Coordinates of C-alpha atoms in Angstrom, one line a residue:
S83 CA 39.8 153.9 338.6
S84 CA 42.6 154.9 340.8
D85 CA 45.1 153.1 338.6
D86 CA 43.9 155.0 335.5
E87 CA 44.2 158.3 337.4
E88 CA 47.8 157.4 338.5
S89 CA 48.7 156.5 334.9
D90 CA 47.3 159.9 333.7
H91 CA 49.2 161.7 336.4
E92 CA 52.5 160.0 335.3
A93 CA 51.8 160.9 331.7
W94 CA 51.3 164.6 332.8
L95 CA 54.5 164.5 334.7
D96 CA 56.5 163.0 331.8
R97 CA 55.1 165.7 329.4
M98 CA 55.8 168.5 331.9
E99 CA 59.4 167.3 332.2
D100 CA 59.8 167.3 328.4
L101 CA 58.3 170.8 328.1
Q102 CA 60.5 172.1 330.9
Q103 CA 63.6 170.9 329.1
M104 CA 62.4 172.5 325.8
H105 CA 61.7 175.8 327.6
L106 CA 65.2 175.9 329.1
A107 CA 66.8 175.2 325.7
P108 CA 64.5 176.8 323.1
L109 CA 64.7 175.9 319.4
N110 CA 65.8 178.3 316.7
I111 CA 62.7 178.2 314.6
N112 CA 64.7 179.1 311.4
T113 CA 66.9 176.0 311.7
A114 CA 64.5 173.5 313.5
S115 CA 63.4 170.6 311.3
K116 CA 59.9 169.4 311.0
H117 CA 60.9 166.5 313.3
D118 CA 62.1 169.0 315.9
L119 CA 58.8 171.0 315.8
L120 CA 56.7 167.9 316.1
A121 CA 58.3 167.3 319.6
L122 CA 56.1 170.1 320.7
P123 CA 52.8 168.3 321.6
F124 CA 50.5 171.2 320.7
L125 CA 51.6 171.3 317.1
T126 CA 50.0 169.1 314.4
E127 CA 51.9 167.7 311.5
R128 CA 50.2 170.2 309.1
Q129 CA 51.2 173.1 311.3
A130 CA 54.8 172.0 311.5
S131 CA 54.9 171.6 307.7
D132 CA 53.4 175.0 307.2
I133 CA 56.0 176.6 309.5
R134 CA 58.8 174.9 307.5
D135 CA 57.2 175.9 304.2
Y136 CA 57.0 179.6 305.3
I137 CA 60.6 179.6 306.5
E138 CA 61.8 178.1 303.2
K139 CA 59.7 180.4 301.0
Y140 CA 60.6 183.7 302.8
H141 CA 64.1 182.7 303.9
G142 CA 63.4 182.6 307.6
M143 CA 61.5 184.6 310.2
R144 CA 63.0 187.8 311.5
T145 CA 60.6 187.9 314.5
L146 CA 58.1 185.5 315.9
Y147 CA 55.3 188.0 315.1
E148 CA 55.5 186.5 311.6
L149 CA 53.7 183.4 313.1
V150 CA 50.5 185.2 312.4
L151 CA 51.2 184.8 308.7
V152 CA 51.1 181.0 309.0
P153 CA 47.4 180.3 308.3
S154 CA 47.1 177.0 310.1
L155 CA 48.4 178.4 313.4
H156 CA 45.6 179.5 315.8
V157 CA 45.9 182.1 318.6
F158 CA 46.8 179.4 321.2
E159 CA 49.8 178.1 319.2
R160 CA 51.0 181.6 318.4
R161 CA 50.9 182.6 322.1
I162 CA 52.6 179.5 323.5
L163 CA 55.3 178.9 320.8
P164 CA 57.5 181.7 322.0
L165 CA 58.0 179.8 325.2
F166 CA 59.9 177.1 323.3
V167 CA 61.3 178.7 320.1
Y168 CA 63.0 181.9 319.1
A169 CA 63.7 183.6 315.7
G170 CA 67.5 183.5 315.1
T171 CA 69.6 183.4 312.0
T172 CA 71.4 180.3 310.9
E173 CA 74.9 181.5 311.7
E174 CA 74.7 184.1 314.4
F175 CA 72.1 182.6 316.8
Q176 CA 72.3 178.9 316.3
P177 CA 73.2 177.4 319.7
K178 CA 76.6 175.8 319.7
V179 CA 78.5 174.1 322.5
S180 CA 82.1 173.4 321.6
T181 CA 83.7 172.6 324.9
L182 CA 82.9 170.6 328.1
K183 CA 83.5 173.8 330.1
Q184 CA 80.8 175.7 328.3
M185 CA 78.3 172.9 329.0
L186 CA 79.2 172.7 332.7
D187 CA 78.9 176.4 333.1
A188 CA 75.2 176.0 332.2
Q189 CA 74.6 173.0 334.4
R190 CA 71.4 172.6 336.4
H191 CA 70.6 170.3 339.3
E192 CA 67.1 169.3 340.6
W193 CA 66.1 167.1 343.5
T194 CA 62.5 166.2 344.2
T195 CA 60.9 163.9 346.7
R196 CA 57.4 162.9 347.7
I197 CA 56.2 161.2 350.8
D198 CA 52.6 160.0 351.4
L199 CA 51.4 159.2 354.9
P200 CA 47.8 158.0 354.8
L201 CA 45.5 158.7 357.8
Y202 CA 43.9 155.2 357.5
H203 CA 45.0 151.6 357.7
R204 CA 44.5 149.2 354.9
K205 CA 43.5 145.7 356.0
G206 CA 46.9 144.3 354.9
F207 CA 48.6 146.4 357.6
L208 CA 46.3 145.1 360.4
V209 CA 46.4 141.3 359.9
E210 CA 49.2 139.2 361.2
D211 CA 50.5 138.0 357.8
G212 CA 49.8 141.2 356.0
Y213 CA 52.1 143.8 354.4
L214 CA 55.7 143.5 355.5
G215 CA 56.6 147.2 355.1
A216 CA 55.4 150.5 356.6
R217 CA 52.4 152.6 355.4
L218 CA 54.7 155.3 354.0
Y219 CA 55.0 155.8 350.2
N220 CA 58.1 157.6 349.0
R221 CA 59.7 158.6 345.7
T222 CA 62.9 160.5 345.1
R223 CA 64.6 161.8 341.9
Y224 CA 67.8 163.6 341.1
A225 CA 68.2 165.2 337.7
F226 CA 71.2 166.9 336.1
S227 CA 71.3 168.9 332.9
A228 CA 73.9 170.9 331.0
T229 CA 72.2 172.9 328.2
H230 CA 70.1 170.7 326.0
H231 CA 73.0 168.5 325.1
L232 CA 73.4 166.4 328.3
H233 CA 70.8 165.1 330.7
A234 CA 71.1 162.5 333.5
S235 CA 68.8 161.4 336.2
L236 CA 68.4 158.8 339.0
R237 CA 65.1 157.8 340.6
M238 CA 63.9 155.5 343.4
E239 CA 60.5 154.6 344.6
R240 CA 59.0 152.6 347.5
D241 CA 55.4 151.6 347.6
A242 CA 53.4 151.5 350.8
G243 CA 53.7 148.1 352.3
E244 CA 57.0 147.2 350.7
R245 CA 60.0 146.6 352.9
G246 CA 62.5 148.6 350.8
I247 CA 63.0 150.3 347.5
D248 CA 61.1 148.3 345.0
S249 CA 61.7 150.4 341.8
Y250 CA 64.7 152.3 340.7
G251 CA 66.4 153.4 337.5
G252 CA 68.1 156.2 335.7
Q253 CA 69.7 157.2 332.4
V254 CA 72.3 159.4 330.7
M255 CA 71.2 161.1 327.5
L256 CA 73.3 163.0 324.9
K257 CA 71.6 165.1 322.2
D258 CA 72.6 167.0 319.0
F259 CA 76.3 166.3 318.6
G260 CA 77.0 166.4 314.9
H261 CA 75.3 163.4 313.2
L262 CA 74.3 162.1 316.7
E263 CA 70.7 163.1 317.3
T264 CA 70.1 161.1 320.5
L265 CA 72.0 158.6 322.6
V266 CA 70.4 157.2 325.8
V267 CA 72.0 154.6 328.1
G268 CA 69.7 153.3 330.9
D269 CA 65.9 153.6 330.9
F270 CA 64.3 155.0 327.8
K271 CA 61.1 154.9 325.6
A272 CA 60.8 154.4 321.9
S273 CA 57.9 155.0 319.5
F274 CA 57.9 154.6 315.7
G275 CA 55.4 154.5 312.9
E276 CA 52.8 156.6 314.7
G277 CA 52.9 154.0 317.5
L278 CA 51.9 151.1 315.3
V279 CA 55.4 149.8 314.8
L280 CA 56.5 150.3 318.4
N281 CA 55.2 152.4 321.2
K282 CA 56.4 152.1 324.8
S283 CA 54.4 155.2 325.8
F284 CA 51.0 153.6 325.3
S285 CA 48.2 155.0 327.4
M286 CA 44.4 154.8 327.2
G287 CA 43.7 157.6 329.7
K288 CA 43.4 161.4 329.3
G289 CA 47.2 161.7 329.4
S290 CA 47.3 160.0 326.0
L291 CA 46.0 163.2 324.5
L292 CA 49.4 164.7 325.3
T293 CA 51.4 162.1 323.6
Q294 CA 52.9 162.4 320.1
A295 CA 53.0 158.8 318.8
S296 CA 56.3 159.0 316.8
Q297 CA 58.9 160.5 319.2
G298 CA 61.7 158.1 318.3
I299 CA 64.1 157.4 321.2
K300 CA 63.8 159.5 324.4
A301 CA 64.8 159.2 328.0
H302 CA 62.3 157.8 330.6
T303 CA 62.3 160.3 333.4
G304 CA 59.0 159.4 335.1
F305 CA 58.1 156.8 337.8
D306 CA 56.1 154.5 335.6
E307 CA 57.4 151.0 336.5
H308 CA 56.3 149.3 333.3
Q309 CA 56.0 151.4 330.1
F310 CA 59.8 151.8 329.4
L311 CA 62.8 149.9 328.0
R312 CA 66.1 149.3 329.8
G313 CA 69.4 149.2 327.9
A314 CA 70.7 151.6 325.2
G315 CA 69.3 153.4 322.1
V316 CA 70.8 155.7 319.6
T317 CA 69.5 157.8 316.7
L318 CA 71.8 159.1 313.9
R319 CA 70.8 161.6 311.3
W320 CA 72.0 162.7 307.9
G321 CA 69.7 165.6 306.7
D322 CA 66.1 164.2 306.7
V323 CA 67.3 160.6 307.1
H324 CA 67.2 159.2 310.6
L325 CA 68.6 155.8 311.7
S326 CA 67.6 154.4 315.1
T327 CA 68.7 151.2 316.8
F328 CA 68.3 150.0 320.4
A329 CA 68.6 147.0 322.7
S330 CA 66.6 146.4 325.9
H331 CA 66.6 143.7 328.6
R332 CA 64.6 143.9 331.8
R333 CA 62.7 141.7 334.2
W334 CA 58.9 141.6 334.7
D335 CA 56.9 140.4 337.6
A336 CA 54.4 137.7 336.8
T337 CA 52.1 135.0 338.3
L338 CA 52.9 131.5 337.1
H339 CA 51.1 128.3 336.3
D340 CA 52.2 125.1 338.0
D341 CA 54.5 124.3 335.1
H342 CA 56.2 127.7 335.6
T343 CA 54.8 129.3 332.4
V344 CA 53.5 132.8 332.7
K345 CA 49.8 133.2 333.7
S346 CA 49.6 137.0 333.8
L347 CA 52.0 140.0 334.1
I348 CA 51.8 142.0 337.3
T349 CA 51.4 145.8 336.7
S350 CA 50.3 146.9 340.2
G351 CA 53.9 147.8 341.2
Y352 CA 53.8 145.2 344.1

């Protein structure tokens, strides 16, 4: 259905956004944890474990050509990994940001917009008491990043037939400051326990093949109007121990019974 296709498209956009950020701020494979490696959607848990085992056994990788010595990695993973990781030493090449000026010197701005103007009229636009808004569909997003430590974005969307902006949101995210692994204020997603404990990235379409179930807390940067939380979330880490906590409160559209109890939740975006 068209709804499934749109959901898959949003999942692809979310994943591409994540991969773009990882490409702009690659991981030092010699200091990356198993958790860091599993953020790459094409790596399995066994492959991430084998990479860490190799690094610990041989005291790191001098070049990424050593990936061929990790038996569980196939040609595809060995070719694509250099887009997101590099082989650096613990001291000399570990990325460090000590001042706000250094972060702002690496700032990046991105503004995207999309406008759909259909060449047909739905029935709701033709009848007297039909849709109140114009046929135009529009979405706009502004994103700001300063290295991989600071990200912020603001998004707005107006569906065809709506009178004004019917969906909006944004967030600010900090990453990797000492024991602070992730802090998100605004719209975010959370998934724990392979998605069985909690999963706000749930999808049944083809896009679900791109989703790692346990991603912890991450920013919601797409235009999905339903599968996200709104509030604040933080993850702290001490070695291999991660502690996450979050709070969310947001409104949902619904159809009601006569006694004002909820009959069904509306997920069409209208």
